[in-house]
Short mmCIF file of C-alpha atoms in Angstrom, two decimals:
data_model
loop_
_atom_site.label_atom_id
_atom_site.label_comp_id
_atom_site.label_asym_id
_atom_site.label_seq_id
_atom_site.Cartn_x
_atom_site.Cartn_y
_atom_site.Cartn_z
CA MET A 1 -14.58 -29.23 27.89
CA LEU A 2 -11.57 -26.90 28.37
CA VAL A 3 -11.76 -24.77 31.49
CA PHE A 4 -9.48 -21.93 32.61
CA GLY A 5 -10.17 -20.93 36.21
CA ASP A 6 -8.51 -17.72 37.44
CA VAL A 7 -5.29 -18.56 35.61
CA PHE A 8 -2.13 -16.52 36.08
CA ALA A 9 0.90 -17.28 33.89
CA GLY A 10 3.95 -15.63 32.38
CA TYR A 11 7.55 -16.10 31.38
CA GLY A 12 9.40 -15.20 34.55
CA GLY A 13 9.32 -11.44 34.07
CA GLY A 14 5.82 -11.02 35.53
CA ASP A 15 2.45 -12.45 34.63
CA ILE A 16 1.07 -12.03 31.13
CA LEU A 17 -2.21 -13.73 32.04
CA ARG A 18 -3.78 -12.19 35.11
CA GLY A 19 -6.81 -14.15 36.15
CA VAL A 20 -8.21 -15.72 33.01
CA ASP A 21 -11.62 -17.38 33.34
CA LEU A 22 -12.75 -19.08 30.18
CA VAL A 23 -14.68 -22.16 29.12
CA VAL A 24 -14.31 -23.69 25.66
CA GLU A 25 -17.40 -25.81 25.06
CA GLU A 26 -17.38 -29.11 23.20
CA HIS A 27 -18.03 -28.75 19.43
CA SER A 28 -17.66 -24.98 19.66
CA LEU A 29 -15.50 -22.80 17.49
CA THR A 30 -14.18 -20.36 20.04
CA CYS A 31 -12.30 -17.39 18.66
CA VAL A 32 -10.10 -15.30 20.96
CA VAL A 33 -9.23 -11.80 19.79
CA GLY A 34 -7.56 -8.86 21.40
CA PRO A 35 -4.86 -6.27 20.87
CA ASN A 36 -1.15 -7.09 20.89
CA GLY A 37 0.05 -8.07 24.34
CA ALA A 38 -3.40 -9.20 25.46
CA GLY A 39 -2.05 -12.67 26.25
CA LYS A 40 -3.67 -14.67 23.43
CA SER A 41 -0.58 -16.62 22.43
CA THR A 42 0.36 -17.17 26.08
CA LEU A 43 -3.08 -18.67 26.55
CA MET A 44 -2.40 -21.06 23.65
CA LYS A 45 0.97 -22.07 25.07
CA LEU A 46 -0.78 -23.11 28.28
CA VAL A 47 -3.15 -25.34 26.36
CA SER A 48 -0.33 -27.06 24.49
CA GLY A 49 1.80 -27.60 27.60
CA LEU A 50 4.67 -25.38 26.40
CA LEU A 51 3.97 -23.15 29.41
CA HIS A 52 2.39 -23.96 32.77
CA PRO A 53 0.09 -21.76 34.85
CA ARG A 54 1.69 -20.14 37.88
CA VAL A 55 -1.63 -20.38 39.69
CA GLY A 56 -5.17 -21.25 38.70
CA LYS A 57 -7.09 -24.18 37.28
CA LEU A 58 -6.68 -25.61 33.78
CA GLU A 59 -8.79 -28.67 33.03
CA PHE A 60 -9.66 -30.65 29.95
CA ASN A 61 -12.72 -32.87 30.23
CA GLY A 62 -12.36 -32.78 34.00
CA THR A 63 -8.67 -33.75 34.00
CA PRO A 64 -6.15 -31.20 35.28
CA ILE A 65 -3.63 -30.42 32.52
CA GLY A 66 -1.87 -27.44 34.05
CA LYS A 67 1.30 -29.40 34.71
CA ALA A 68 1.09 -31.77 31.74
CA SER A 69 3.86 -31.99 29.15
CA PRO A 70 3.11 -31.33 25.46
CA ARG A 71 3.29 -35.10 24.88
CA GLN A 72 0.67 -35.76 27.59
CA ILE A 73 -1.50 -33.00 26.15
CA VAL A 74 -1.39 -34.61 22.67
CA LYS A 75 -2.36 -37.92 24.27
CA GLN A 76 -5.39 -36.17 25.80
CA GLY A 77 -6.57 -35.26 22.30
CA ILE A 78 -5.46 -31.65 22.04
CA VAL A 79 -3.29 -30.50 19.14
CA GLN A 80 -1.97 -27.08 18.32
CA VAL A 81 -0.88 -25.29 15.18
CA MET A 82 1.50 -22.58 16.32
CA GLN A 83 1.65 -18.97 15.20
CA ALA A 84 4.95 -19.19 13.33
CA ARG A 85 5.40 -21.72 10.55
CA ASN A 86 6.16 -24.92 12.34
CA LEU A 87 6.86 -27.59 9.79
CA PHE A 88 10.09 -29.56 9.64
CA PRO A 89 11.49 -27.86 6.55
CA GLU A 90 13.97 -30.54 5.49
CA LEU A 91 11.48 -33.39 5.81
CA THR A 92 9.05 -34.19 3.00
CA VAL A 93 5.42 -33.17 3.18
CA ARG A 94 4.46 -36.80 3.74
CA GLU A 95 6.99 -37.22 6.57
CA ASN A 96 5.70 -34.03 8.19
CA VAL A 97 2.10 -35.18 8.09
CA GLU A 98 2.93 -38.68 9.28
CA LEU A 99 4.83 -37.21 12.23
CA GLY A 100 1.48 -35.83 13.39
CA ALA A 101 0.66 -39.43 14.29
CA PHE A 102 3.91 -39.93 16.17
CA LEU A 103 2.05 -41.33 19.18
CA VAL A 104 -0.09 -43.68 17.09
CA SER A 105 1.52 -47.11 16.97
CA ASP A 106 -0.96 -48.79 14.59
CA SER A 107 0.57 -48.26 11.13
CA SER A 108 -2.64 -49.13 9.28
CA LEU A 109 -4.44 -46.44 11.29
CA VAL A 110 -1.69 -43.96 10.39
CA ARG A 111 -2.14 -44.79 6.69
CA LYS A 112 -5.92 -44.41 6.96
CA ARG A 113 -5.62 -41.04 8.64
CA TYR A 114 -3.01 -39.93 6.14
CA ASP A 115 -5.40 -40.77 3.32
CA GLU A 116 -8.18 -38.85 5.05
CA ALA A 117 -5.91 -35.86 5.63
CA SER A 118 -4.76 -35.85 2.01
CA GLU A 119 -8.35 -35.96 0.88
CA MET A 120 -9.22 -32.95 3.01
CA PHE A 121 -6.00 -31.12 2.05
CA PRO A 122 -5.08 -32.09 -1.54
CA ILE A 123 -1.73 -30.28 -1.27
CA VAL A 124 -0.58 -33.17 0.94
CA LYS A 125 -1.10 -35.65 -1.88
CA ASP A 126 0.09 -33.32 -4.66
CA ARG A 127 3.36 -32.39 -2.98
CA ALA A 128 3.90 -35.50 -0.83
CA LYS A 129 7.53 -36.00 -1.85
CA ASP A 130 8.56 -32.33 -1.84
CA ARG A 131 10.52 -30.73 0.96
CA ALA A 132 8.05 -28.97 3.25
CA GLY A 133 10.30 -25.90 3.34
CA ALA A 134 9.78 -25.45 -0.40
CA LEU A 135 6.03 -24.79 -0.05
CA SER A 136 4.44 -21.34 0.06
CA GLY A 137 3.18 -19.94 3.37
CA GLY A 138 -0.44 -20.90 2.69
CA GLN A 139 0.52 -24.38 1.56
CA GLN A 140 2.61 -24.88 4.67
CA ARG A 141 -0.38 -23.94 6.81
CA MET A 142 -2.47 -26.57 5.00
CA VAL A 143 0.16 -29.20 5.71
CA GLU A 144 0.24 -28.12 9.38
CA PHE A 145 -3.56 -28.52 9.53
CA ALA A 146 -3.29 -31.97 7.96
CA ARG A 147 -0.58 -32.92 10.46
CA ALA A 148 -2.74 -31.68 13.34
CA LEU A 149 -5.59 -34.00 12.32
CA MET A 150 -3.42 -37.14 12.33
CA THR A 151 -4.10 -37.84 15.99
CA ASP A 152 -7.85 -37.51 15.44
CA PRO A 153 -7.91 -34.72 18.03
CA VAL A 154 -10.87 -33.64 20.14
CA LEU A 155 -9.69 -30.04 20.33
CA VAL A 156 -7.68 -28.23 17.67
CA CYS A 157 -5.93 -25.01 18.75
CA LEU A 158 -4.98 -22.60 15.98
CA ASP A 159 -2.78 -19.63 16.81
CA GLU A 160 -3.20 -16.87 14.22
CA PRO A 161 -3.39 -19.23 11.25
CA SER A 162 -3.84 -16.45 8.69
CA MET A 163 -0.84 -14.43 9.85
CA GLY A 164 1.42 -13.40 6.97
CA LEU A 165 -0.80 -14.89 4.29
CA GLU A 166 -2.16 -13.04 1.26
CA PRO A 167 -5.97 -12.67 1.27
CA ARG A 168 -6.76 -15.57 -1.05
CA ALA A 169 -4.60 -18.00 0.97
CA ALA A 170 -6.19 -16.66 4.16
CA ARG A 171 -9.69 -17.34 2.76
CA THR A 172 -8.66 -20.92 2.00
CA ILE A 173 -7.42 -21.26 5.57
CA TYR A 174 -10.72 -19.99 6.97
CA GLN A 175 -12.60 -22.44 4.77
CA SER A 176 -10.41 -25.26 6.10
CA ILE A 177 -11.22 -24.20 9.66
CA ARG A 178 -14.94 -24.31 8.82
CA THR A 179 -14.47 -27.80 7.35
CA MET A 180 -12.62 -29.06 10.44
CA HIS A 181 -15.35 -27.65 12.67
CA ALA A 182 -18.09 -29.11 10.51
CA ALA A 183 -16.38 -32.49 10.85
CA GLY A 184 -17.11 -32.33 14.58
CA ARG A 185 -13.86 -30.94 15.99
CA SER A 186 -13.85 -28.35 18.71
CA ILE A 187 -11.70 -25.42 17.69
CA LEU A 188 -9.91 -22.83 19.79
CA LEU A 189 -8.81 -20.11 17.43
CA VAL A 190 -6.67 -17.06 18.12
CA GLU A 191 -6.98 -14.65 15.22
CA GLN A 192 -5.62 -11.21 14.48
CA ASN A 193 -8.15 -10.66 11.69
CA VAL A 194 -10.94 -9.87 14.15
CA ARG A 195 -13.81 -9.73 11.67
CA ALA A 196 -12.90 -12.93 9.86
CA GLY A 197 -12.27 -14.80 13.11
CA LEU A 198 -15.45 -13.73 14.88
CA GLU A 199 -17.58 -14.36 11.79
CA LEU A 200 -16.37 -17.96 11.85
CA ALA A 201 -16.85 -18.40 15.57
CA THR A 202 -19.73 -19.86 17.51
CA HIS A 203 -18.23 -18.19 20.58
CA GLY A 204 -16.20 -15.01 20.67
CA VAL A 205 -13.81 -13.93 23.41
CA VAL A 206 -12.01 -10.63 23.75
CA MET A 207 -8.85 -10.46 25.83
CA GLU A 208 -7.08 -7.36 27.03
CA ASN A 209 -4.17 -7.00 29.46
CA GLY A 210 -4.12 -10.69 30.27
CA ARG A 211 -7.79 -11.09 31.07
CA VAL A 212 -11.03 -11.96 29.35
CA ARG A 213 -12.95 -8.71 28.90
CA LEU A 214 -15.85 -9.64 26.67
CA GLU A 215 -17.65 -12.83 25.70
CA GLY A 216 -20.65 -13.82 23.60
CA THR A 217 -21.44 -15.39 20.29
CA GLY A 218 -19.03 -14.43 17.55
CA MET A 219 -21.42 -11.94 15.98
CA GLU A 220 -22.46 -10.46 19.33
CA VAL A 221 -18.87 -9.73 20.18
CA LEU A 222 -18.15 -8.41 16.70
CA ASN A 223 -21.08 -6.00 16.86
CA ASN A 224 -20.43 -4.84 20.40
CA PRO A 225 -19.77 -1.07 20.41
CA GLN A 226 -16.93 -1.54 22.90
CA MET A 227 -14.91 -3.47 20.31
CA ARG A 228 -14.39 -0.31 18.29
CA THR A 229 -13.21 1.49 21.42
CA LEU A 230 -10.79 -1.31 22.21
CA TYR A 231 -9.22 -1.35 18.77
CA LEU A 232 -8.97 2.42 18.60
CA GLY A 233 -6.81 2.56 21.69
CA GLY A 234 -9.47 2.52 24.41
CA THR A 235 -10.27 -0.11 26.95
CA ILE A 236 -13.33 -2.16 27.83
CA GLU A 237 -15.01 -1.16 31.05
CA GLU A 238 -15.05 -4.01 33.51
CA GLY A 239 -18.42 -5.38 34.54
CA LYS A 240 -20.36 -3.32 32.01
CA VAL A 241 -22.98 -5.39 30.19
CA ALA A 242 -23.69 -4.38 26.63
CA SER A 243 -27.33 -5.40 26.57
CA SER A 244 -28.00 -4.07 23.11
CA THR A 245 -25.96 -6.86 21.54
CA GLY A 246 -26.11 -9.63 24.08
CA ALA A 247 -22.35 -9.81 24.56
CA HIS A 248 -21.30 -9.28 28.14
CA ALA A 249 -18.19 -7.94 29.68
CA ALA A 250 -16.37 -10.31 31.99
CA ALA A 251 -16.46 -9.53 35.69
CA PRO A 252 -13.27 -8.29 37.33
CA PRO A 253 -11.30 -10.80 39.40
CA GLY A 254 -12.83 -11.43 42.79
CA ALA A 255 -16.25 -10.10 41.79
CA PRO A 256 -19.23 -12.14 43.06
CA MET B 1 53.57 -41.60 -5.86
CA LEU B 2 54.11 -39.88 -2.53
CA VAL B 3 51.07 -37.74 -3.23
CA VAL B 4 48.94 -40.82 -4.00
CA GLN B 5 50.14 -42.44 -0.78
CA GLY B 6 49.28 -39.22 1.06
CA ILE B 7 45.79 -39.26 -0.42
CA ILE B 8 45.29 -42.91 0.59
CA ASP B 9 46.52 -42.23 4.13
CA GLY B 10 44.28 -39.17 4.34
CA ILE B 11 41.17 -41.05 3.20
CA LEU B 12 41.79 -43.91 5.64
CA ALA B 13 42.49 -41.60 8.58
CA GLY B 14 39.63 -39.34 7.48
CA GLY B 15 37.19 -42.22 7.98
CA LEU B 16 38.30 -42.48 11.60
CA TYR B 17 37.95 -38.75 12.20
CA ALA B 18 34.55 -38.81 10.47
CA LEU B 19 33.42 -41.36 13.03
CA MET B 20 34.69 -39.29 15.96
CA GLY B 21 33.32 -36.04 14.52
CA SER B 22 29.88 -37.41 13.61
CA GLY B 23 29.00 -37.80 17.28
CA LEU B 24 29.96 -34.20 17.95
CA THR B 25 27.95 -32.75 15.07
CA LEU B 26 24.94 -35.00 15.71
CA VAL B 27 24.71 -33.76 19.29
CA PHE B 28 24.97 -30.14 18.18
CA GLY B 29 22.29 -30.64 15.51
CA VAL B 30 19.74 -31.95 17.97
CA MET B 31 20.55 -30.01 21.13
CA GLU B 32 22.70 -27.06 20.07
CA VAL B 33 25.19 -28.38 22.60
CA ILE B 34 28.85 -28.07 21.69
CA ASN B 35 30.16 -31.23 23.29
CA PHE B 36 33.55 -29.95 24.34
CA ALA B 37 34.08 -33.29 26.11
CA GLN B 38 34.09 -35.29 22.86
CA GLY B 39 37.91 -35.31 22.74
CA ILE B 40 38.31 -36.75 26.23
CA ILE B 41 35.42 -39.14 25.57
CA VAL B 42 37.38 -40.55 22.65
CA ILE B 43 40.39 -40.90 24.95
CA LEU B 44 38.21 -42.55 27.60
CA GLY B 45 37.07 -45.02 24.94
CA ALA B 46 40.69 -45.62 24.03
CA TYR B 47 41.62 -46.27 27.68
CA LEU B 48 38.67 -48.64 28.18
CA THR B 49 39.81 -50.57 25.12
CA TYR B 50 43.38 -50.50 26.44
CA VAL B 51 42.28 -51.98 29.76
CA PHE B 52 40.15 -54.73 28.25
CA ALA B 53 42.66 -55.57 25.52
CA THR B 54 45.88 -55.34 27.51
CA HIS B 55 44.84 -56.58 30.95
CA ILE B 56 42.03 -59.00 30.08
CA GLY B 57 43.16 -60.00 26.61
CA VAL B 58 39.96 -59.20 24.74
CA ASP B 59 40.35 -58.29 21.05
CA PRO B 60 39.91 -54.51 20.69
CA PHE B 61 37.05 -54.91 18.20
CA VAL B 62 35.21 -57.21 20.61
CA THR B 63 35.59 -54.66 23.41
CA LEU B 64 33.12 -52.47 21.54
CA LEU B 65 30.36 -54.79 22.74
CA ILE B 66 31.21 -53.60 26.24
CA THR B 67 32.48 -50.06 25.74
CA ILE B 68 29.70 -48.75 23.47
CA PRO B 69 26.89 -49.60 25.95
CA ILE B 70 28.95 -48.16 28.84
CA MET B 71 29.62 -44.94 26.94
CA PHE B 72 26.03 -44.72 25.71
CA ALA B 73 24.86 -44.89 29.33
CA LEU B 74 27.39 -42.20 30.26
CA GLY B 75 26.08 -39.86 27.55
CA TYR B 76 22.45 -40.55 28.44
CA GLY B 77 23.16 -39.92 32.12
CA VAL B 78 25.10 -36.70 31.48
CA TYR B 79 22.15 -35.31 29.54
CA MET B 80 19.53 -36.29 32.09
CA LEU B 81 21.52 -35.14 35.13
CA LEU B 82 23.47 -32.14 33.88
CA LEU B 83 22.07 -30.76 30.63
CA ARG B 84 18.31 -31.22 30.98
CA PRO B 85 18.03 -28.92 34.01
CA ILE B 86 19.52 -26.01 32.03
CA LYS B 87 16.66 -23.68 31.16
CA ARG B 88 18.41 -20.46 30.17
CA ASP B 89 21.44 -19.49 28.07
CA ARG B 90 21.51 -23.08 26.95
CA VAL B 91 24.34 -22.85 24.41
CA ILE B 92 26.80 -21.15 26.75
CA MET B 93 25.79 -23.06 29.88
CA SER B 94 25.92 -26.43 28.16
CA LEU B 95 29.36 -25.60 26.77
CA LEU B 96 30.55 -24.89 30.31
CA VAL B 97 28.92 -28.06 31.64
CA MET B 98 30.57 -30.20 28.95
CA TYR B 99 33.89 -28.48 29.63
CA ALA B 100 33.47 -29.38 33.31
CA VAL B 101 32.66 -32.98 32.33
CA ALA B 102 35.83 -33.03 30.21
CA VAL B 103 37.95 -31.73 33.08
CA VAL B 104 36.52 -34.30 35.51
CA ILE B 105 37.09 -37.21 33.10
CA GLU B 106 40.59 -35.97 32.32
CA GLY B 107 41.40 -35.70 36.02
CA CYS B 108 40.13 -39.21 36.69
CA LEU B 109 42.12 -40.65 33.77
CA ASP B 110 45.25 -38.85 34.94
CA LEU B 111 44.73 -40.22 38.42
CA VAL B 112 44.29 -43.80 37.25
CA PHE B 113 46.71 -44.01 34.32
CA GLY B 114 49.17 -41.15 34.90
CA GLY B 115 50.64 -39.18 32.03
CA THR B 116 52.55 -41.97 30.33
CA LEU B 117 51.70 -42.46 26.68
CA VAL B 118 50.14 -45.85 25.94
CA GLN B 119 48.85 -47.59 22.84
CA VAL B 120 46.49 -50.52 22.29
CA SER B 121 48.66 -53.22 20.82
CA THR B 122 47.28 -55.92 18.54
CA PRO B 123 48.88 -58.67 16.46
CA TYR B 124 47.71 -56.92 13.30
CA ALA B 125 48.98 -53.46 14.29
CA THR B 126 52.06 -53.61 12.11
CA SER B 127 50.90 -55.70 9.14
CA SER B 128 49.91 -54.08 5.87
CA ILE B 129 48.88 -54.78 2.31
CA HIS B 130 51.21 -53.67 -0.48
CA VAL B 131 49.93 -52.78 -3.94
CA GLY B 132 52.95 -51.86 -6.00
CA SER B 133 54.72 -49.19 -4.02
CA LEU B 134 51.56 -48.21 -2.20
CA VAL B 135 51.06 -49.32 1.40
CA PHE B 136 47.68 -50.01 3.01
CA PRO B 137 48.19 -50.61 6.76
CA ASP B 138 45.77 -53.32 7.96
CA ILE B 139 44.87 -51.39 11.07
CA TYR B 140 43.82 -48.32 9.05
CA LEU B 141 41.86 -50.47 6.60
CA MET B 142 40.02 -52.05 9.54
CA ALA B 143 39.48 -48.65 11.13
CA PHE B 144 38.09 -47.29 7.87
CA GLY B 145 35.89 -50.36 7.43
CA LEU B 146 34.50 -50.14 10.97
CA SER B 147 33.88 -46.41 10.56
CA ALA B 148 31.98 -47.09 7.35
CA VAL B 149 29.89 -49.80 9.03
CA LEU B 150 29.08 -47.68 12.09
CA LEU B 151 28.26 -44.63 10.00
CA GLY B 152 26.07 -46.89 7.85
CA VAL B 153 24.27 -48.02 10.99
CA LEU B 154 23.91 -44.37 11.97
CA TYR B 155 22.40 -43.65 8.53
CA VAL B 156 19.86 -46.47 8.99
CA ILE B 157 18.96 -45.17 12.45
CA LEU B 158 18.55 -41.61 11.18
CA TYR B 159 16.66 -42.32 7.97
CA ARG B 160 14.93 -45.67 8.37
CA THR B 161 13.57 -45.68 11.92
CA LYS B 162 10.83 -43.85 13.77
CA PHE B 163 13.41 -42.69 16.30
CA GLY B 164 15.55 -41.30 13.47
CA ARG B 165 12.61 -39.37 12.12
CA SER B 166 11.91 -37.93 15.56
CA LEU B 167 15.58 -37.03 15.89
CA ARG B 168 15.65 -35.25 12.52
CA ALA B 169 12.41 -33.47 13.40
CA THR B 170 13.86 -32.32 16.72
CA THR B 171 16.96 -31.07 14.91
CA GLN B 172 14.85 -28.92 12.62
CA ASN B 173 12.25 -27.55 14.99
CA THR B 174 12.22 -28.42 18.68
CA THR B 175 8.92 -26.71 19.47
CA ALA B 176 7.07 -28.38 16.61
CA ALA B 177 8.59 -31.70 17.67
CA LYS B 178 7.15 -31.24 21.16
CA LEU B 179 3.76 -30.36 19.72
CA VAL B 180 3.47 -33.63 17.81
CA GLY B 181 4.23 -35.56 21.00
CA ILE B 182 7.94 -36.25 20.59
CA ASP B 183 9.67 -36.57 23.95
CA VAL B 184 12.46 -34.13 23.14
CA ASP B 185 14.37 -34.88 26.35
CA ARG B 186 14.46 -38.59 25.59
CA VAL B 187 15.54 -37.90 22.00
CA SER B 188 18.26 -35.54 23.24
CA ALA B 189 19.52 -37.97 25.89
CA THR B 190 19.58 -40.82 23.37
CA THR B 191 21.39 -38.62 20.86
CA LEU B 192 24.08 -37.70 23.39
CA GLY B 193 24.30 -41.41 24.21
CA ILE B 194 24.81 -42.22 20.52
CA GLY B 195 27.36 -39.41 20.17
CA VAL B 196 29.35 -40.64 23.15
CA GLY B 197 28.99 -44.24 21.95
CA LEU B 198 30.46 -43.23 18.59
CA GLY B 199 33.24 -41.57 20.56
CA ALA B 200 33.91 -44.93 22.24
CA ALA B 201 34.22 -46.64 18.87
CA GLY B 202 36.41 -43.82 17.63
CA GLY B 203 38.51 -44.14 20.78
CA MET B 204 39.07 -47.84 20.22
CA LEU B 205 40.36 -47.13 16.71
CA TYR B 206 42.34 -44.08 17.82
CA GLY B 207 43.97 -46.09 20.59
CA MET B 208 45.16 -48.68 18.08
CA THR B 209 46.55 -46.15 15.61
CA ALA B 210 48.24 -43.67 17.95
CA SER B 211 49.79 -43.50 21.38
CA PHE B 212 47.80 -41.38 23.80
CA ASN B 213 47.34 -40.03 27.30
CA ALA B 214 44.62 -37.88 28.80
CA ALA B 215 46.19 -34.68 27.47
CA SER B 216 45.85 -36.01 23.90
CA SER B 217 42.21 -34.93 24.12
CA TYR B 218 43.14 -31.27 23.53
CA ASP B 219 44.66 -31.93 20.13
CA LEU B 220 41.76 -34.22 19.31
CA ILE B 221 38.97 -31.81 20.25
CA SER B 222 40.70 -29.03 18.28
CA ARG B 223 40.78 -31.19 15.18
CA LEU B 224 37.23 -32.45 15.67
CA LEU B 225 35.90 -28.93 16.10
CA VAL B 226 37.69 -27.85 12.91
CA ILE B 227 36.13 -30.77 11.04
CA VAL B 228 32.65 -30.13 12.40
CA ILE B 229 32.84 -26.38 11.73
CA LEU B 230 34.08 -26.99 8.21
CA GLY B 231 31.40 -29.56 7.53
CA GLY B 232 28.73 -27.24 8.88
CA PHE B 233 27.69 -27.59 12.51
CA GLY B 234 24.84 -30.09 12.74
CA SER B 235 25.54 -31.81 9.41
CA VAL B 236 26.67 -35.42 9.88
CA TRP B 237 27.43 -35.88 6.18
CA GLY B 238 29.28 -32.56 6.13
CA ALA B 239 31.48 -33.74 9.00
CA MET B 240 32.30 -36.95 7.15
CA ALA B 241 33.24 -35.10 3.96
CA ALA B 242 35.21 -32.45 5.87
CA ALA B 243 37.11 -35.13 7.82
CA ILE B 244 38.27 -36.84 4.65
CA ILE B 245 39.09 -33.56 2.86
CA MET B 246 41.08 -32.21 5.82
CA LEU B 247 43.00 -35.39 6.48
CA VAL B 248 43.85 -35.79 2.79
CA ILE B 249 45.12 -32.20 2.69
CA GLU B 250 47.13 -32.70 5.88
CA ASP B 251 48.66 -35.99 4.76
CA VAL B 252 49.52 -34.77 1.28
CA ILE B 253 51.17 -31.63 2.68
CA SER B 254 52.97 -33.77 5.26
CA VAL B 255 54.51 -36.12 2.69
CA VAL B 256 55.38 -33.56 0.02
CA TRP B 257 56.40 -30.74 2.32
CA SER B 258 56.64 -31.31 6.07
CA PRO B 259 54.48 -32.76 8.88
CA VAL B 260 54.69 -29.43 10.69
CA TRP B 261 53.09 -27.67 7.74
CA GLY B 262 50.57 -30.49 7.44
CA GLN B 263 49.13 -29.59 10.84
CA THR B 264 49.35 -25.85 10.23
CA ILE B 265 47.49 -26.13 6.93
CA PHE B 266 44.70 -27.92 8.81
CA TYR B 267 43.86 -24.67 10.59
CA LEU B 268 44.72 -22.35 7.70
CA VAL B 269 42.15 -24.14 5.54
CA LEU B 270 39.60 -23.59 8.31
CA ALA B 271 40.32 -19.85 8.39
CA ALA B 272 40.15 -19.60 4.58
CA VAL B 273 36.87 -21.48 4.29
CA LEU B 274 35.21 -19.53 7.08
CA LEU B 275 36.11 -16.26 5.37
CA PHE B 276 34.05 -17.24 2.34
CA ARG B 277 31.51 -19.72 3.78
CA PRO B 278 30.90 -18.97 7.47
CA GLN B 279 28.30 -21.74 7.57
CA GLY B 280 30.97 -24.28 6.61
CA LEU B 281 31.39 -26.26 3.41
CA PHE B 282 28.15 -28.20 3.64
CA GLY B 283 26.12 -26.35 6.26
CA ARG B 284 23.15 -24.13 5.69
CA ARG B 285 23.34 -20.50 6.70
CA MET B 286 20.92 -21.28 9.54
CA ALA B 287 21.76 -24.55 11.22
CA ARG B 288 18.29 -24.82 12.71
CA ALA B 289 15.00 -23.64 11.33
CA GLN B 290 12.94 -21.96 14.04
#
């Protein structure tokens, strides 16, 4: 569904992503983990159109989206919940959620989706008239999730959704992600809580130094002995297959 | 009674400055662009009105049907051609670009009209309503009324339309606005168009209430910046309140003390307020949530 082919990208001061090859399958919950500076958030910015690849292929359902604007990306059915809190703090909760359907012109459809979103996230109904900026961090995340669903997206990208939340709020967020996935959405999740993220995931991806280093099912990646090395300051050896768990290390660029 | 007359004059003139300042603060709120050209844009609006009213004989209020669309297109074009390409150091670079725009417009106006002071004359320019010893000049009442109507229209656009919601969203969080599919460039260009269009309306009223030439823009932009800073950069309602407060203070000081002190107090109040509320009277500490 979403394909990265040898993607290089950065912010002008050199590439952060250095040859990313990755496929996000339809109906999967793909979780990307990796140490700080691995390029996870840069990867997400590419998907949302906030950043464009310098070179390489980025396709969604066969359509190139590497040069698409965020608006065109939303029209394709991809939405993103960013790392930092990204509500409109002075607008009400209802206005925030309704803005998720900014590109939907049918007002009855907007109402229907709003009702569905408030059913899935009761905070939307309970605090509809409150300023979004007055909500707690966890509540704001819920409203962002509700807003993301207003376009009835095919792929939902979540960039570190549990960041800064206390454990109970984080658990609620993870449950919401499960619910969205169970409802048939494909999810691309970047998560700093490696265990929680990979336990949720149908597909796990480890990034390091701007490249994909390890892939497999979420549990395979989580149980791979190289993960401990990576998070204790080591690095994953390129091309080495960890047959004991099934997860495999990604081949270096240019390898056959 | 002089004080009451000063307050009335201040409120009526404050409405006009609120109209001129609202365009400036609106543009800053959405784009973080300090439109240094707003003063000369007001003067350009005044000159356009002068041309249509004096040489063609159109009533100044009717000229708005022509000048507002022209000025809207100018603002839209300036954004698309000159501001949109700026990718780095946006605040500083856009300030320089708008300064350059101001210099170019001023040069053109000087070339066409010279430095002679002119004023838009109308049959109702000198008439007034008297209530006891209080005087309500017709032209200021009309100016205040038109300002109220246009600011009311602005309110409806901002709070009762889909575009207004997208504009307020962009003001509060540009990245999030992009991620819900808002075309931030179109919103920004339209906002600059509205800001410049409001400048045209302000210019028409300014041209009827004062004599002007291109150099008048410097005094105007100084006053507008004071009003917008006091109101809180980005706050349209703050600019309106600050305009009325400042003009009332200036007019009261002018009638009870001296016009020279009236203008000086204008800037002293700014300095005093900024010492205690750097975000302005009605602004939040952070103009934009990121």
